Amino acid sequence: MRERIEKANQQALERMFAAEPVLVDVRPAGEAMAGLEDRMVLHAGPPIAWERMCGPLRGAIAGAAVFEGWADDLEAAADLAASGAIAFHPNHHFDAVGPMTGITTRSMPVMVVENRTFGNRAYCTLNEGLGKVMRFGGNDTEVLDRLRWLADALGPALAKALAVAGGLPLKGIVARGLSMGDEMHQRNVACTSLFLREISPALARAAGDPKSLASVLEFIADNDQFFLNIAMALGKAITDPVRGIEGSTIVTAMSRNGTDFGIRVSGTGDDWFTAPVEMPNGLYFPGYTEEDANPDMGDSTIVETVGLGGFAMAAAPAVAGFVGAGSAADAANYTHTMYEITAGRNPDWTLPSLDFAGAPTGIDIRKVLETGIAPTINTGIAHREPGVGQVGAGIVKAPMACFVRALEAFAAAMGVT
Amino acid sequence: MRERIEKANQQALERMFAAEPVLVDVRPAGEAMAGLEDRMVLHAGPPIAWERMCGPLRGAIAGAAVFEGWADDLEAAADLAASGAIAFHPNHHFDAVGPMTGITTRSMPVMVVENRTFGNRAYCTLNEGLGKVMRFGGNDTEVLDRLRWLADALGPALAKALAVAGGLPLKGIVARGLSMGDEMHQRNVACTSLFLREISPALARAAGDPKSLASVLEFIADNDQFFLNIAMALGKAITDPVRGIEGSTIVTAMSRNGTDFGIRVSGTGDDWFTAPVEMPNGLYFPGYTEEDANPDMGDSTIVETVGLGGFAMAAAPAVAGFVGAGSAADAANYTHTMYEITAGRNPDWTLPSLDFAGAPTGIDIRKVLETGIAPTINTGIAHREPGVGQVGAGIVKAPMACFVRALEAFAAAMGVT
């Protein structure tokens, strides 16, 4: 049995390391993603009904309903959502991921990342920038106007540039980012800069007029976290081919909807194992405290699932301060600890401060339970009320109960119980 | 006496830390730099006559003479140079610096960095990219055609963009670069990316047509070392106001012409203290060995003079491998050692892997001689023959004899001997 599991986990790791994620397109979600219908909202985390949703998730859904023209204002939109006239599904059920509230609807542009080794595609919306944004529960005119600009200007410009460039391979950008202080969750300064550097010539070649090109370059240049959503689509593209390997105890998704934390495990297919989300420990922006904070939220934990984010904290001493995790030595410790619950080290994604050891990759639910060490996640923190936005950043743990449930189901699937 | 020196050195440090270097323009050297006449070639390092110049320096001068139209071919150019018809001067005598051979002539575009605290300006040519280039002694048609494109396309495009942007402050870019694995001498990946990210919207706004804009973006994007020349002009802009502080033992310039290494010290004004250059210890590109290497060369040591390059190696574990300096721990050790010969720590330029300690800044010639520790320099290595180009990268020491001579002169200036 043990040997069978080790072999299955080895296969899972090999698939993760063999992935060749390439950003190939940006298209309206309704065109790119099969089955994404009108009056359908995709959200972060495992499945959840309106009644159990947290404030920012409800706020973002109301904003999205106005954005799509399903309601005239936020109040009418909330009534509509509560009435059952809008269908809710996890992004993960549509090969997609979304940060924080993770809202995806038909008219929003999504980035398309193709895993060229396995042929699968993954999707994620464009990063909206910082401050009051839909992913943190924002939903006013400023938020919706920006979403329109993303759909009308930025999305098409990137699509044309990617066509000119023939797609943009992402694995090397992440590798360089790790040697430049990014962990790809709360710090994407390097990867955003490298991305802009690589795409800007193609953006210029594809551009109609220099002025709208300047706006596009400016939007990306002004947002250190622009690459986060790309990293998330990359994470999803890498983990999807790992789903459903019989006998594998490797985690293929970790995800939160602000109420429940859910994980999926390769050997148990597409079942979710959930538990209540925890509160992040972190640092708050001026004027906010932990009393304002919403519990943990977002599909962005897909980056930890592939060995980045909190797992690669050793690469990013600067992020340790930002999320309140301490010094450079503390940052390295987080990574050292994650080696204890992972199946391997990524040969292509290495950490300079650990003398180029590979990032800890492939969370093994057996090791989580044996060691009692929960995966470390670097996260943004949203205000608990709809419409406010981001109030801080911190560290949060994946709840142990998810892993207990997953192992029980895994044992049952293996015929042990 | 000791107190007087400490006070003078404190003033030197304060001036370095108070500097606000801003990239304000790119113009032909003959327009920007007062006194740069026709048939005049500026070179790296302290003054040197044609007879004592090394191969790559002679090769670059011959190329520059053809580029300027003073001779029809390289042979005629070398004859012209040997005949005394071309005047040679150090860049440093014209408020300028240049990498490796450091050739600057009238028609070459130079970047203009203004130190807004003190009002002085410093100049450096544009980085030509990697491979066969004039700074490493290259001088064939490919090299000269590229120089023409820099003068006709890249220089004017950057000048217009800088006018649109109102100049580009550099201190913050360097600070971010240090947190992203650059030491700004042999590694400028982060700063080049950050620079392109900050300037690209203005490049687009100022651009005539998207196609030539694309070429400009591509040229910068394809060259990880593009920022090196900017860092050098920044170094010169920072150190020039430190010149001539009575009683200060702080080094204001380190520089090599491939034959002599020269330093200048604040308290002894503009005198050069020279000694034969040393050979770098390093790693060679495939097909080359240390037998192909020219001795140490270039004004780029200005970055070590302001606490970057070999002094900031702790920031750049990846560069340690590139220059053959060992592991991440070794990289940190280089920086630790440089604290022993410097007067202070830069409060704005900090090193994440040393828990954000400031970069060791202000080389004190007394400390160099007391400890016997010579400044560590990260350097490119040129082929010893004209026309070949870069063959490797490594680490080299500033010769102790320069510091001995400087201290003797300093003592004399202070009336001690």
Coordinates of C-alpha atoms in Angstrom, one line a residue, chain A residues 176 179-182 187-194 196-198 200-202 204-205 207-211 213-215 217-218 220-225 317-318 327-329 352-356, chain B residues 176 179-182 187-194 196-198 200-202 204-205 207-211 213-215 217-218 220-225 317-318 327-329 352-356:
Chain A
R176 CA 13.5 34.5 -12.3
S179 CA 15.6 34.8 -7.5
M180 CA 14.3 38.4 -7.3
G181 CA 12.4 38.3 -4.0
D182 CA 8.9 37.3 -5.2
R187 CA 4.8 39.8 -3.6
N188 CA 4.8 40.0 -7.4
V189 CA 7.0 43.0 -8.0
A190 CA 9.6 41.2 -9.9
C191 CA 7.3 39.0 -12.0
T192 CA 5.1 41.9 -12.8
S193 CA 8.1 43.9 -14.0
L194 CA 9.5 40.9 -16.0
L196 CA 5.7 43.9 -18.6
R197 CA 9.3 43.8 -19.9
E198 CA 8.6 40.7 -22.0
S200 CA 5.8 45.4 -23.9
P201 CA 7.4 45.0 -27.4
A202 CA 4.5 42.9 -28.5
A204 CA 3.7 48.1 -29.0
R205 CA 3.7 46.0 -32.2
A207 CA -1.1 48.6 -30.6
G208 CA -3.4 50.8 -32.7
D209 CA -2.4 54.2 -31.2
P210 CA 0.4 55.1 -28.8
K211 CA -1.9 56.8 -26.4
L213 CA -0.9 51.8 -25.4
A214 CA 0.4 54.2 -22.8
S215 CA -2.7 53.6 -20.7
L217 CA 1.4 50.1 -19.9
E218 CA 0.6 52.5 -17.1
I220 CA 0.3 47.3 -15.4
A221 CA 3.3 49.4 -14.4
D222 CA 1.3 50.9 -11.5
N223 CA 0.3 47.6 -10.0
D224 CA 2.9 45.4 -8.3
Q225 CA 0.4 42.6 -7.9
P317 CA 12.4 38.3 2.9
A318 CA 10.7 41.6 2.1
S327 CA 12.8 38.7 9.6
A328 CA 14.7 37.1 6.7
A329 CA 15.5 34.1 9.0
P352 CA 18.7 31.6 -3.8
S353 CA 18.8 32.2 0.0
L354 CA 18.7 28.4 0.6
D355 CA 21.6 27.9 -1.8
F356 CA 19.2 27.2 -4.6
Chain B
R176 CA 14.0 48.0 -5.0
S179 CA 15.6 43.7 -2.6
M180 CA 15.3 41.9 -5.9
G181 CA 18.7 40.3 -6.1
D182 CA 20.6 43.0 -8.0
R187 CA 23.4 41.8 -12.1
N188 CA 20.9 44.4 -13.2
V189 CA 18.0 42.2 -14.1
A190 CA 15.6 43.7 -11.6
C191 CA 16.6 47.4 -12.1
T192 CA 16.5 47.0 -15.9
S193 CA 13.0 45.5 -15.6
L194 CA 11.9 48.2 -13.1
L196 CA 11.6 49.6 -18.4
R197 CA 8.4 49.3 -16.4
E198 CA 8.6 53.0 -15.2
S200 CA 7.5 52.5 -20.9
P201 CA 4.3 54.5 -20.5
A202 CA 6.3 57.7 -21.2
A204 CA 4.6 55.2 -25.5
R205 CA 3.3 58.7 -25.0
A207 CA 6.5 57.7 -29.5
G208 CA 5.9 58.7 -33.1
D209 CA 5.0 55.2 -34.4
P210 CA 4.4 52.0 -32.6
K211 CA 6.9 50.0 -34.7
L213 CA 8.7 52.1 -30.2
A214 CA 8.6 48.3 -30.3
S215 CA 12.3 48.2 -31.4
L217 CA 11.3 48.4 -25.9
E218 CA 12.8 45.2 -27.4
I220 CA 16.0 47.3 -23.5
A221 CA 14.0 44.2 -22.8
D222 CA 16.6 41.9 -24.4
N223 CA 19.5 43.3 -22.2
D224 CA 19.6 42.4 -18.5
Q225 CA 22.5 44.8 -18.1
P317 CA 23.3 35.4 -4.2
A318 CA 22.6 34.6 -7.9
S327 CA 27.2 30.3 -2.4
A328 CA 24.7 32.6 -0.9
A329 CA 26.6 32.5 2.4
P352 CA 17.1 41.9 2.8
S353 CA 19.2 38.9 3.5
L354 CA 21.1 40.8 6.2
D355 CA 17.8 41.7 7.8
F356 CA 17.8 45.0 5.9

